[in-house]
Tab-separated table of C-alpha atoms in Angstrom:
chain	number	residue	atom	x	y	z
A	1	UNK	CA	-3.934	7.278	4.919
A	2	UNK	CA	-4.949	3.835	6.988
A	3	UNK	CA	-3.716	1.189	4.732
A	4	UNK	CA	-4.267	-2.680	4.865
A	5	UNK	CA	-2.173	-3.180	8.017
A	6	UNK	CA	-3.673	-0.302	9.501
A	7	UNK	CA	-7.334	-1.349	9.007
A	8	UNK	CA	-6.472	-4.909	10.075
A	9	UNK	CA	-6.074	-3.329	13.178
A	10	UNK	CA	-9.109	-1.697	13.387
A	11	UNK	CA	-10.421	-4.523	12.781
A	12	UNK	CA	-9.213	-6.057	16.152
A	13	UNK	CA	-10.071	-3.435	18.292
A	14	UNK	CA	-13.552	-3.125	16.798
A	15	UNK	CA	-14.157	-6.981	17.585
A	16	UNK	CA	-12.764	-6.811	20.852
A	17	UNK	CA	-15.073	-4.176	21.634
A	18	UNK	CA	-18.026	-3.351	19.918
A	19	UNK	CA	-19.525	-6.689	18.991
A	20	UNK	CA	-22.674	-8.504	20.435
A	21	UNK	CA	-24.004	-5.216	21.847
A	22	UNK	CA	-27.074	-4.053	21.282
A	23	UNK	CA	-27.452	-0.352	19.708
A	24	UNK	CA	-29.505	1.509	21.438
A	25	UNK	CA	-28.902	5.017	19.742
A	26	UNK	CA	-27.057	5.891	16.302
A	27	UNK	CA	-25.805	9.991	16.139
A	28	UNK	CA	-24.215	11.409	13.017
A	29	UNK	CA	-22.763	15.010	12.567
A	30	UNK	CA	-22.464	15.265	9.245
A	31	UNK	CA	-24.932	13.028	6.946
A	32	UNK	CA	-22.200	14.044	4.468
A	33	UNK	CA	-20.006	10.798	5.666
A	34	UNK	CA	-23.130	8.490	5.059
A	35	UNK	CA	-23.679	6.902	1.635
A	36	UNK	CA	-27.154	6.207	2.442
A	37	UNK	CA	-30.010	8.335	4.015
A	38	UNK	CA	-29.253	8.885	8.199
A	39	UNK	CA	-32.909	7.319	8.429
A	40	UNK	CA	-31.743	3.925	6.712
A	41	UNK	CA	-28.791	3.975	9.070
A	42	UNK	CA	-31.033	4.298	12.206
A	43	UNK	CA	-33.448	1.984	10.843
A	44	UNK	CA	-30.684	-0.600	10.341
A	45	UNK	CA	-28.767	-0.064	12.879
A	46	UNK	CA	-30.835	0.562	16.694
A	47	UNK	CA	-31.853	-2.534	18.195
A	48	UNK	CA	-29.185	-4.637	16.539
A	49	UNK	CA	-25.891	-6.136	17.174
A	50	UNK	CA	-22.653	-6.221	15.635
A	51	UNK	CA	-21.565	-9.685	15.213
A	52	UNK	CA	-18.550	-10.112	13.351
A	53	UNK	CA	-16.462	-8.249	10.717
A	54	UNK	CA	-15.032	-9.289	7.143
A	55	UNK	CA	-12.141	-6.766	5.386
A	56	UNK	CA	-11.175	-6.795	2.164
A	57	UNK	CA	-8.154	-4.308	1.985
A	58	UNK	CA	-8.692	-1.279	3.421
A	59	UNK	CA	-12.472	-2.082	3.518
A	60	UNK	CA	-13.933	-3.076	6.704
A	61	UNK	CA	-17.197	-5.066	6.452
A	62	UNK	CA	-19.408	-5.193	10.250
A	63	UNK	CA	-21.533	-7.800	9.748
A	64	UNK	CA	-25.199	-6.837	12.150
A	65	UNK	CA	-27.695	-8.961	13.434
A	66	UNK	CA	-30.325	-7.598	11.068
A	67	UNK	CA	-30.165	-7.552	6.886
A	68	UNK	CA	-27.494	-5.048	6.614
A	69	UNK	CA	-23.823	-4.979	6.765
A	70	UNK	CA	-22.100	-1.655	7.273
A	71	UNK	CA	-18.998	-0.465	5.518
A	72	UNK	CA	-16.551	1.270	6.828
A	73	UNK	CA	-13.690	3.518	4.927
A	74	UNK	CA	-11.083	5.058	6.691
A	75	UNK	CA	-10.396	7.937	4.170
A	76	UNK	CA	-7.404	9.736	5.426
A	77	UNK	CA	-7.738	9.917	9.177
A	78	UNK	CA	-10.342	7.728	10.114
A	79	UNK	CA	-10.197	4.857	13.222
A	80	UNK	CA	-12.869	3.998	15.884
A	81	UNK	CA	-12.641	4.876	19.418
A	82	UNK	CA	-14.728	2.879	22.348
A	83	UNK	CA	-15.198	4.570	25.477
A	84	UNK	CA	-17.661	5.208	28.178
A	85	UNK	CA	-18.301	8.386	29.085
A	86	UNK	CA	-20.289	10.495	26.920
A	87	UNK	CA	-18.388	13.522	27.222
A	88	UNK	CA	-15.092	11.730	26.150
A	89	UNK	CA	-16.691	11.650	23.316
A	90	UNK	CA	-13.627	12.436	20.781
A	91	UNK	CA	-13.488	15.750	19.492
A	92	UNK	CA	-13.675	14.513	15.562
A	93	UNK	CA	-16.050	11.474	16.702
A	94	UNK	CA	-18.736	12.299	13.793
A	95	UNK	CA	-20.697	9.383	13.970
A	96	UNK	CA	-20.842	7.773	17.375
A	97	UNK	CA	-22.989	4.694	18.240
A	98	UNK	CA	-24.711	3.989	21.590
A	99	UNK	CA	-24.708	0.378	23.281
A	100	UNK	CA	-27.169	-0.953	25.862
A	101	UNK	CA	-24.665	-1.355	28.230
A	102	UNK	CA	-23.708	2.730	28.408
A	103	UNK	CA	-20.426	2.483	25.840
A	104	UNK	CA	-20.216	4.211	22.814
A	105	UNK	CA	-18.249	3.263	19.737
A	106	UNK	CA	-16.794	6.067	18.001
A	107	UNK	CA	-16.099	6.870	14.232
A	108	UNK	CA	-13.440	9.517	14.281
A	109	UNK	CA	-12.690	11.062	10.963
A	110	UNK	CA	-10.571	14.509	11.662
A	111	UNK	CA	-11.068	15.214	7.578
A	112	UNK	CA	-14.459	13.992	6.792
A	113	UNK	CA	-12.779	11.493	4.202
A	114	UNK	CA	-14.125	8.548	5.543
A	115	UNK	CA	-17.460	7.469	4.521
A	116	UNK	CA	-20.101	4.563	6.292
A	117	UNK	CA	-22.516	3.113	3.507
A	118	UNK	CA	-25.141	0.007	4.058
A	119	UNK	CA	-24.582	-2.821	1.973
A	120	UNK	CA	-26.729	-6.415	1.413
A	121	UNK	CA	-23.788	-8.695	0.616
A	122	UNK	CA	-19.865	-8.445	0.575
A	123	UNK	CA	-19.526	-10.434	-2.476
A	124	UNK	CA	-21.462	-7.652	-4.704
A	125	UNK	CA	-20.060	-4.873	-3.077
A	126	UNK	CA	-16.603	-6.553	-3.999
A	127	UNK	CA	-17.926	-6.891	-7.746
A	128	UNK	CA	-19.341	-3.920	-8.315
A	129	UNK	CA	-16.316	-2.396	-6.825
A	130	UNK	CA	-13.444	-4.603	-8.780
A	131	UNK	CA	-11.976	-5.038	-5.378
A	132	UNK	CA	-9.162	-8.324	-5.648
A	133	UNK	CA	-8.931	-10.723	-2.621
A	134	UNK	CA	-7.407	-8.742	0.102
A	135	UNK	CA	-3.844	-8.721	-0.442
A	136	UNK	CA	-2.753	-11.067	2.268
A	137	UNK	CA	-5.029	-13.959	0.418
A	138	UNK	CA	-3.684	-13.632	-2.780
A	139	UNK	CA	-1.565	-16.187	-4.280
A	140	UNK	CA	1.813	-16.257	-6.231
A	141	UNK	CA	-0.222	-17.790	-9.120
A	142	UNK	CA	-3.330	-15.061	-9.282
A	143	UNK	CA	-0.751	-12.463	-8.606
A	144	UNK	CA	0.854	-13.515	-11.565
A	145	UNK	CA	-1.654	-13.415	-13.765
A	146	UNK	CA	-3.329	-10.102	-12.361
A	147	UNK	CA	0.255	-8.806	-13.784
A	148	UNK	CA	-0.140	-10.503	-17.034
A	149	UNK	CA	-0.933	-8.500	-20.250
A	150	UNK	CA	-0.261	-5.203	-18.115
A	151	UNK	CA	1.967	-2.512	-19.577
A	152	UNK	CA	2.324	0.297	-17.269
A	153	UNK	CA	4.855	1.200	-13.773
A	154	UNK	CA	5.017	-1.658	-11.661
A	155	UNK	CA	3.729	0.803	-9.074
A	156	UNK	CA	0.886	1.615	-10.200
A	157	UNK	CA	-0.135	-1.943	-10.899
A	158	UNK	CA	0.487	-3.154	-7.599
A	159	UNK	CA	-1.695	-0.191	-5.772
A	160	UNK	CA	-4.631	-0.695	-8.126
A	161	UNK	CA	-7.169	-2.245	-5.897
A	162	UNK	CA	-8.770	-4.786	-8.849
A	163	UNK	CA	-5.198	-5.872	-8.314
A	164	UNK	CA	-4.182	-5.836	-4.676
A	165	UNK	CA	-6.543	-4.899	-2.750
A	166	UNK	CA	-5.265	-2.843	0.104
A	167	UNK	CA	-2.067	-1.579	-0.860
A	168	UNK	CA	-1.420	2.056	-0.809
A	169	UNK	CA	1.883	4.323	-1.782
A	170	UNK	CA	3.823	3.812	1.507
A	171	UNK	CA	3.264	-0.294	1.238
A	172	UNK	CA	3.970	0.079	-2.490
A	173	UNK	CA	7.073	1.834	-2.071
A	174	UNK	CA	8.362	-0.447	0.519
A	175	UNK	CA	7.798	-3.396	-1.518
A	176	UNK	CA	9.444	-2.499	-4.879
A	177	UNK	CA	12.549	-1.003	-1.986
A	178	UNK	CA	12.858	-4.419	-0.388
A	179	UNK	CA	12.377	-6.003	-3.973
A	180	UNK	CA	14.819	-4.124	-5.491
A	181	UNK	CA	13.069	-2.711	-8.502
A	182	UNK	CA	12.508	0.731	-10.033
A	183	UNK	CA	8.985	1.863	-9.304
A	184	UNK	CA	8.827	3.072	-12.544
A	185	UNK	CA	9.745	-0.160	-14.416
A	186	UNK	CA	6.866	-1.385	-17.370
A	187	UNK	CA	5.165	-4.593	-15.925
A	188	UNK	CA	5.822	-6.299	-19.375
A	189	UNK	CA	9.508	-5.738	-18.645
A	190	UNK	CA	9.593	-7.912	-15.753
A	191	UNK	CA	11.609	-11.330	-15.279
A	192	UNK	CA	9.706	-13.854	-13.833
A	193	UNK	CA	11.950	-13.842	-11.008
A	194	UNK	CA	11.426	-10.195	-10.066
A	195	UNK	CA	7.470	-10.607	-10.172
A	196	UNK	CA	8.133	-13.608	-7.326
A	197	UNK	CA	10.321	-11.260	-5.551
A	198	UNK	CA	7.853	-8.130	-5.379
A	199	UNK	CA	4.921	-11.018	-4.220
A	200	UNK	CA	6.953	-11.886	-1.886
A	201	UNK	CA	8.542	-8.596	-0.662
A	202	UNK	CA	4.483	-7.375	-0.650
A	203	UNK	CA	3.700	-10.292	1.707
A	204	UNK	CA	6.814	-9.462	4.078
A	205	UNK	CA	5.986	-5.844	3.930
A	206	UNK	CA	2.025	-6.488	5.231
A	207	UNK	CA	2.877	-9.606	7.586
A	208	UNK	CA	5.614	-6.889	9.139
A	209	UNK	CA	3.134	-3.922	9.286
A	210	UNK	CA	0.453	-6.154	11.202
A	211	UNK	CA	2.901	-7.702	13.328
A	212	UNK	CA	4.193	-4.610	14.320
A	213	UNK	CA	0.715	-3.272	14.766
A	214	UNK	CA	1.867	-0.421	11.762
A	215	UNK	CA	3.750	1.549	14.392
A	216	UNK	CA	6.322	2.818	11.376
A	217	UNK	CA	9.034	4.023	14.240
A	218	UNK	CA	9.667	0.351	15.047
A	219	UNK	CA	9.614	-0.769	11.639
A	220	UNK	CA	12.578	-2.830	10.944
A	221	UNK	CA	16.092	-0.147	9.608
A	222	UNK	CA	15.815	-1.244	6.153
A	223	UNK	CA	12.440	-0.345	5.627
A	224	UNK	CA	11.827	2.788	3.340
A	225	UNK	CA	9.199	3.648	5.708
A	226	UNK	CA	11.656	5.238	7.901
A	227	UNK	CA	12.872	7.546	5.656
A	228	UNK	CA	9.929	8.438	3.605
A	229	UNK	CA	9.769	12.850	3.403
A	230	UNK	CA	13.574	12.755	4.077
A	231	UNK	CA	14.552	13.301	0.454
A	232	UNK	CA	18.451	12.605	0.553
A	233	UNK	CA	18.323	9.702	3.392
A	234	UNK	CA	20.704	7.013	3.090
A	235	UNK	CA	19.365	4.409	1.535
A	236	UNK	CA	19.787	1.307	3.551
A	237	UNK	CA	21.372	-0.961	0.724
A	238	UNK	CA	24.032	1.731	-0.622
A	239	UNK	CA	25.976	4.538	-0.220
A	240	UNK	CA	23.492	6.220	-2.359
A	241	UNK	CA	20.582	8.441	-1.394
A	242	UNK	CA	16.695	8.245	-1.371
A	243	UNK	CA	15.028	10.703	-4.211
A	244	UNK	CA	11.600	11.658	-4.867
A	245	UNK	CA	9.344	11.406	-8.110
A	246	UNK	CA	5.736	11.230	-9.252
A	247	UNK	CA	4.549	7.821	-10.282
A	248	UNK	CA	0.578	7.638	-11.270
A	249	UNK	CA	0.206	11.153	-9.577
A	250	UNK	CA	1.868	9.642	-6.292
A	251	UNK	CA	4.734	10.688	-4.762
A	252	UNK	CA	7.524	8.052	-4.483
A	253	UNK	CA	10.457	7.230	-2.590
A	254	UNK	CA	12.895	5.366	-3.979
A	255	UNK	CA	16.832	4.652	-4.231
A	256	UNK	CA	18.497	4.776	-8.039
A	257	UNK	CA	21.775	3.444	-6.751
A	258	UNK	CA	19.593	0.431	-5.334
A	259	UNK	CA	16.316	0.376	-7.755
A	260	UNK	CA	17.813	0.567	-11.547
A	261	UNK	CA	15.681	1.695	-14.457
């Protein structure tokens, strides 16, 4: 599933495509992967511009021309495509915009978990939502006290998105790895030294991702990443091996020579 770094890179490609282009034509597949009616979409959408985009985690804002902004949700397999030629239009390109110029700007979604939806402003949508400052604006001090008062697995904490708003289970399981703490470890048993160290292990983990443009086969060796589904890798740090449990219905890598309980 696209995570932060991921959708950060969406993010690019959409603005150094798609934007100041007038829509000319708006198609959609399967109304199913539209929050509001196809008709609002069309209404909103043909004979405006995008003109610049805001994300908040794995939430990517397009802000348009007109009233609305559109939101756009990766789900499990979603990223846009911009091309030419309408019959390289991709094969799972359900909704597919039309510019003036003769481009199209695909939303390709191979499982139908992403979803489009119309909203007035970011901020409420954010609210109503209990979405956190995307992760990469968050500081030491409000991470802190987002962990304060909590008494549940570290790793669940740090993927709830009122908390840290675009981390998922590979980027949580790569922090508390670098951090060196047990993914199941209470919150309220933390030393104030380990919460610094998974802030900034989760910073180093993102900043990495992005930089790297979240292709995981050049992440750096020590990076769980690389050995995620391998139950029985070598863990990086020790002679010991990488295991597998369930943490908040997730499955999670993790070392228990390396991350102690």
């Amino acid at each position: 599933m696209p995570e932060l770094p991921e959708v950060y890179g969406y993010q690019q490609y959409l603005e150094n495509t798609a934007l100041h282009q007038k829509i000319v034509a708006f198609d959609c597949r399967d109304a199913r992967l539209l929050k509001k009616p196809l008709a609002d979409f069309e209404t909103s959408l043909i004979g405006s511009e995008f003109t610049g985009t805001q994300r908040i985690g794995k939430y990517l804002f397009v802000k348009t021309s007109g009233k609305k902004i559109v939101l756009m949700h990766f789900g499990m397999t979603g990223k846009p495509t911009y091309y030419k030629e309408a019959e390289d239009r991709p094969k799972f390109g359900h909704i597919v915009l039309t510019f003036e110029n003769g481009f199209h700007f695909a939303f390709e979604n191979k499982r139908k978990f992403g979803r489009w939806d119309l909203v007035d402003t970011i901020e409420a949508y954010q609210k109503e939502h209990k979405l956190s400052k995307d992760t990469r604006d968050i500081s030491l001090e409000e991470f802190k006290a987002a962990l304060r008062n909590r008494k549940t697995a570290i790793k669940k904490v740090i993927m709830d998105q009122s908390v840290t708003a675009g981390v998922g289970n590979w980027i949580a399981d790569d922090v508390l790895y670098q951090a060196q703490i047990h993914p199941e470890k209470n919150v309220a048993d933390l030393s104030e030294e380990e919460i610094i160290r998974v802030y900034t292990k989760l910073q180093y983990v993102i900043e990495t991702a992005i930089d790297l443009e979240a292709h995981y086969e050049d992440f750096p060796e020590q990076f769980m990443m690389r050995k995620r589904r391998e139950i029985g890798a070598d863990c990086h740090y020790t002679n010991g091996k990488i295991e597998k449990i369930v943490v908040g219905g997730r499955s999670t890598y993790y070392s228990p020579k390396w991350q102690h309980l």
